[in-house]
PDB file of C-alpha atoms in Angstrom:
ATOM      1  CA  MET A  10       0.000   0.000   0.000  1.00 48.00           C
ATOM      2  CA  THR A  11       1.385   3.386  -0.950  1.00 52.00           C
ATOM      3  CA  THR A  12       0.551   6.317   1.260  1.00 58.00           C
ATOM      4  CA  ALA A  13       0.998   9.995   0.617  1.00 61.00           C
ATOM      5  CA  SER A  14       0.760  12.118   3.733  1.00 51.00           C
ATOM      6  CA  THR A  15      -0.679  15.603   3.681  1.00 46.00           C
ATOM      7  CA  SER A  16      -0.756  15.971   7.447  1.00 43.00           C
ATOM      8  CA  SER A  17      -0.491  19.422   8.940  1.00 41.00           C
ATOM      9  CA  THR A  18       2.609  18.114  10.741  1.00 43.00           C
ATOM     10  CA  ALA A  19       4.339  17.482   7.416  1.00 48.00           C
ATOM     11  CA  SER A  20       6.896  20.198   6.709  1.00 46.00           C
ATOM     12  CA  THR A  21       6.229  20.405   2.983  1.00 67.00           C
ATOM     13  CA  PRO A  22       3.575  19.143   0.592  1.00 70.00           C
ATOM     14  CA  PRO A  23       4.583  16.317  -1.752  1.00 77.00           C
ATOM     15  CA  SER A  24       6.742  17.436  -4.663  1.00 78.00           C
ATOM     16  CA  GLY A  25       5.436  17.548  -8.197  1.00 79.00           C
ATOM     17  CA  ASP A  26       7.602  14.534  -9.003  1.00 84.00           C
ATOM     18  CA  ASP A  27       6.129  12.568  -6.070  1.00 84.00           C
ATOM     19  CA  VAL A  28       2.583  13.415  -7.150  1.00 85.00           C
ATOM     20  CA  ALA A  29       3.346  12.538 -10.776  1.00 88.00           C
ATOM     21  CA  ALA A  30       4.856   9.184  -9.722  1.00 89.00           C
ATOM     22  CA  LEU A  31       1.792   8.361  -7.603  1.00 88.00           C
ATOM     23  CA  VAL A  32      -0.604   9.288 -10.406  1.00 90.00           C
ATOM     24  CA  GLU A  33       1.417   7.259 -12.905  1.00 92.00           C
ATOM     25  CA  SER A  34       1.303   4.198 -10.641  1.00 94.00           C
ATOM     26  CA  LEU A  35      -2.508   4.132 -10.386  1.00 97.00           C
ATOM     27  CA  SER A  36      -4.916   2.128 -12.542  1.00 97.00           C
ATOM     28  CA  PHE A  37      -7.561   4.608 -13.687  1.00 97.00           C
ATOM     29  CA  THR A  38     -10.799   3.584 -15.420  1.00 97.00           C
ATOM     30  CA  ALA A  39     -11.178   4.101 -19.169  1.00 97.00           C
ATOM     31  CA  ASP A  40     -12.723   7.468 -18.255  1.00 96.00           C
ATOM     32  CA  GLY A  41      -9.561   8.449 -16.366  1.00 97.00           C
ATOM     33  CA  LEU A  42     -11.104   8.092 -12.913  1.00 98.00           C
ATOM     34  CA  VAL A  43     -10.357   6.185  -9.734  1.00 98.00           C
ATOM     35  CA  PRO A  44     -12.801   5.603  -6.848  1.00 99.00           C
ATOM     36  CA  ALA A  45     -11.848   7.387  -3.643  1.00 99.00           C
ATOM     37  CA  ILE A  46     -13.252   6.335  -0.264  1.00 99.00           C
ATOM     38  CA  ALA A  47     -13.228   9.021   2.435  1.00 99.00           C
ATOM     39  CA  GLN A  48     -12.894   7.678   5.979  1.00 99.00           C
ATOM     40  CA  GLN A  49     -12.943   9.675   9.212  1.00 98.00           C
ATOM     41  CA  HIS A  50      -9.413   9.319  10.562  1.00 98.00           C
ATOM     42  CA  ASP A  51     -10.200   9.038  14.276  1.00 98.00           C
ATOM     43  CA  THR A  52     -13.328   6.842  14.231  1.00 97.00           C
ATOM     44  CA  GLY A  53     -12.811   4.732  11.100  1.00 97.00           C
ATOM     45  CA  GLU A  54     -16.322   5.619   9.875  1.00 97.00           C
ATOM     46  CA  VAL A  55     -16.654   5.389   6.095  1.00 97.00           C
ATOM     47  CA  LEU A  56     -18.038   8.764   5.061  1.00 98.00           C
ATOM     48  CA  MET A  57     -18.454   8.667   1.309  1.00 98.00           C
ATOM     49  CA  MET A  58     -17.202   7.451  -2.039  1.00 98.00           C
ATOM     50  CA  ALA A  59     -16.422   9.843  -4.851  1.00 98.00           C
ATOM     51  CA  TRP A  60     -14.335   9.849  -8.012  1.00 99.00           C
ATOM     52  CA  MET A  61     -10.931  11.388  -8.584  1.00 98.00           C
ATOM     53  CA  ASP A  62      -9.052  12.093 -11.763  1.00 98.00           C
ATOM     54  CA  ALA A  63      -5.343  12.890 -11.945  1.00 97.00           C
ATOM     55  CA  GLU A  64      -5.949  16.624 -11.497  1.00 97.00           C
ATOM     56  CA  SER A  65      -8.223  16.260  -8.454  1.00 98.00           C
ATOM     57  CA  LEU A  66      -5.687  13.929  -6.846  1.00 97.00           C
ATOM     58  CA  ARG A  67      -2.905  16.428  -7.544  1.00 95.00           C
ATOM     59  CA  LEU A  68      -4.945  19.276  -6.025  1.00 96.00           C
ATOM     60  CA  THR A  69      -5.820  17.143  -2.995  1.00 97.00           C
ATOM     61  CA  LEU A  70      -2.190  16.283  -2.343  1.00 95.00           C
ATOM     62  CA  GLU A  71      -0.931  19.812  -2.950  1.00 94.00           C
ATOM     63  CA  THR A  72      -3.567  21.627  -0.863  1.00 96.00           C
ATOM     64  CA  GLY A  73      -4.507  19.071   1.800  1.00 96.00           C
ATOM     65  CA  TRP A  74      -8.229  19.569   1.043  1.00 98.00           C
ATOM     66  CA  ALA A  75     -10.287  16.845  -0.666  1.00 99.00           C
ATOM     67  CA  THR A  76     -11.010  17.649  -4.292  1.00 99.00           C
ATOM     68  CA  TYR A  77     -13.031  15.246  -6.424  1.00 99.00           C
ATOM     69  CA  TRP A  78     -14.284  14.892  -9.999  1.00 98.00           C
ATOM     70  CA  SER A  79     -18.033  15.249 -10.501  1.00 96.00           C
ATOM     71  CA  ARG A  80     -19.190  12.881 -13.221  1.00 96.00           C
ATOM     72  CA  SER A  81     -22.628  14.520 -13.434  1.00 95.00           C
ATOM     73  CA  ARG A  82     -21.253  18.074 -13.768  1.00 95.00           C
ATOM     74  CA  ALA A  83     -18.012  17.064 -15.510  1.00 96.00           C
ATOM     75  CA  GLU A  84     -15.951  19.355 -13.294  1.00 97.00           C
ATOM     76  CA  LEU A  85     -13.669  19.411 -10.289  1.00 98.00           C
ATOM     77  CA  TRP A  86     -15.223  20.124  -6.902  1.00 96.00           C
ATOM     78  CA  ARG A  87     -13.623  20.785  -3.557  1.00 97.00           C
ATOM     79  CA  LYS A  88     -15.642  18.936  -0.929  1.00 97.00           C
ATOM     80  CA  GLY A  89     -17.479  21.525   1.161  1.00 94.00           C
ATOM     81  CA  ALA A  90     -16.634  24.546  -0.998  1.00 94.00           C
ATOM     82  CA  THR A  91     -20.250  25.705  -0.938  1.00 93.00           C
ATOM     83  CA  SER A  92     -21.540  23.988   2.230  1.00 94.00           C
ATOM     84  CA  GLY A  93     -18.518  24.568   4.449  1.00 95.00           C
ATOM     85  CA  HIS A  94     -18.389  20.813   5.169  1.00 97.00           C
ATOM     86  CA  LEU A  95     -14.740  20.485   4.220  1.00 97.00           C
ATOM     87  CA  GLN A  96     -12.517  17.417   4.335  1.00 98.00           C
ATOM     88  CA  ARG A  97      -8.951  17.994   5.501  1.00 98.00           C
ATOM     89  CA  VAL A  98      -6.961  15.092   4.079  1.00 98.00           C
ATOM     90  CA  LEU A  99      -4.443  13.508   6.420  1.00 98.00           C
ATOM     91  CA  SER A 100      -3.301  10.684   4.139  1.00 96.00           C
ATOM     92  CA  VAL A 101      -4.028   9.011   0.830  1.00 96.00           C
ATOM     93  CA  ALA A 102      -3.455   5.283   0.362  1.00 96.00           C
ATOM     94  CA  ALA A 103      -3.801   3.107  -2.737  1.00 96.00           C
ATOM     95  CA  ASP A 104      -5.132  -0.438  -2.461  1.00 97.00           C
ATOM     96  CA  CYS A 105      -3.145  -3.495  -3.549  1.00 97.00           C
ATOM     97  CA  ASP A 106      -4.463  -3.322  -7.134  1.00 97.00           C
ATOM     98  CA  ARG A 107      -3.778   0.432  -7.235  1.00 97.00           C
ATOM     99  CA  ASP A 108      -7.296   1.047  -8.563  1.00 98.00           C
ATOM    100  CA  THR A 109      -8.955   2.502  -5.442  1.00 98.00           C
ATOM    101  CA  LEU A 110      -7.881   5.233  -3.036  1.00 98.00           C
ATOM    102  CA  LEU A 111      -8.544   5.561   0.683  1.00 99.00           C
ATOM    103  CA  LEU A 112      -8.483   9.091   2.041  1.00 98.00           C
ATOM    104  CA  GLN A 113      -8.122   9.488   5.792  1.00 99.00           C
ATOM    105  CA  VAL A 114      -9.866  12.789   6.471  1.00 99.00           C
ATOM    106  CA  ASP A 115     -10.926  15.135   9.233  1.00 99.00           C
ATOM    107  CA  GLN A 116     -14.512  15.941   8.249  1.00 98.00           C
ATOM    108  CA  THR A 117     -16.112  19.261   9.193  1.00 97.00           C
ATOM    109  CA  GLY A 118     -19.888  18.829   9.469  1.00 96.00           C
ATOM    110  CA  PRO A 119     -21.812  16.141   7.600  1.00 97.00           C
ATOM    111  CA  ALA A 120     -20.109  14.407   4.678  1.00 97.00           C
ATOM    112  CA  CYS A 121     -23.292  13.556   2.791  1.00 96.00           C
ATOM    113  CA  HIS A 122     -25.216  16.089   0.708  1.00 92.00           C
ATOM    114  CA  THR A 123     -28.380  14.856   2.483  1.00 93.00           C
ATOM    115  CA  GLY A 124     -27.068  16.229   5.779  1.00 94.00           C
ATOM    116  CA  THR A 125     -26.070  12.926   7.378  1.00 95.00           C
ATOM    117  CA  ALA A 126     -22.614  12.285   8.788  1.00 96.00           C
ATOM    118  CA  SER A 127     -22.009   9.493   6.266  1.00 97.00           C
ATOM    119  CA  CYS A 128     -23.448   8.643   2.860  1.00 96.00           C
ATOM    120  CA  PHE A 129     -23.735   5.064   4.168  1.00 93.00           C
ATOM    121  CA  THR A 130     -26.305   5.679   6.907  1.00 87.00           C
ATOM    122  CA  GLY A 131     -29.301   4.511   4.867  1.00 76.00           C
ATOM    123  CA  ARG A 132     -31.071   1.262   5.463  1.00 75.00           C
ATOM    124  CA  VAL A 133     -29.381  -1.925   4.352  1.00 80.00           C
ATOM    125  CA  VAL A 134     -30.445  -2.937   0.851  1.00 80.00           C
ATOM    126  CA  ALA A 135     -30.186  -6.660   1.566  1.00 83.00           C
ATOM    127  CA  GLU A 136     -29.158  -8.863   4.446  1.00 83.00           C
ATOM    128  CA  PRO A 137     -26.773 -11.593   3.284  1.00 84.00           C
ATOM    129  CA  ALA A 138     -27.010 -15.134   4.578  1.00 88.00           C
ATOM    130  CA  ASP A 139     -24.970 -15.930   7.646  1.00 89.00           C
ATOM    131  CA  PRO A 140     -22.038 -17.992   6.304  1.00 90.00           C
ATOM    132  CA  ARG A 141     -21.743 -19.730   9.687  1.00 89.00           C
ATOM    133  CA  SER A 142     -25.245 -21.190   9.387  1.00 83.00           C
ATOM    134  CA  ASP A 143     -26.231 -24.267   7.376  1.00 72.00           C
ATOM    135  CA  ARG A 144     -24.686 -24.547   3.943  1.00 64.00           C
ATOM    136  CA  SER A 145     -26.674 -22.721   1.307  1.00 56.00           C
ATOM    137  CA  ALA A 146     -28.300 -24.351  -1.685  1.00 57.00           C
ATOM    138  CA  ALA A 147     -25.619 -22.760  -3.853  1.00 60.00           C
ATOM    139  CA  ASP A 148     -22.922 -24.608  -1.907  1.00 60.00           C
ATOM    140  CA  GLU A 149     -24.808 -27.865  -2.323  1.00 59.00           C
ATOM    141  CA  ASN A 150     -25.214 -27.252  -6.047  1.00 60.00           C
ATOM    142  CA  ARG A 151     -21.445 -26.782  -6.364  1.00 65.00           C
ATOM    143  CA  GLY A 152     -20.873 -30.051  -4.570  1.00 61.00           C
ATOM    144  CA  GLU A 153     -19.294 -28.417  -1.516  1.00 57.00           C
ATOM    145  CA  THR A 154     -19.671 -30.245   1.757  1.00 54.00           C
ATOM    146  CA  ALA A 155     -18.943 -29.302   5.340  1.00 52.00           C
TER     147      ALA A 155
END
């Protein structure tokens, strides 16, 4: 996992070469985007998922404020620029496949545009089967036994 720190305790922001190397190492979608998960640094709560392109990632790393790419508006947006619900980014990590980012943030106010702390506070869409219970019919159909 590669991490870029933008902590306020860091003496300088990452250099242009460091940012370019990080961007180059990522696996973007065909549209030039990568999913970015924002997580509250001190509680571990997942706040939201948004998209980043190379420019929004560069701006995030250089400024320390979360900047994303809006697919619906086709433009960059700094989280909280109009609402005041900013995300100060403490670190950015890439997953093992280098196709998803995890931003550790300090969220001011609610993260979700609906006014909730997290975009993931809605009701659960489906409850999966408990894998510790009896084997499912799918397991039996595959010939798996306990």
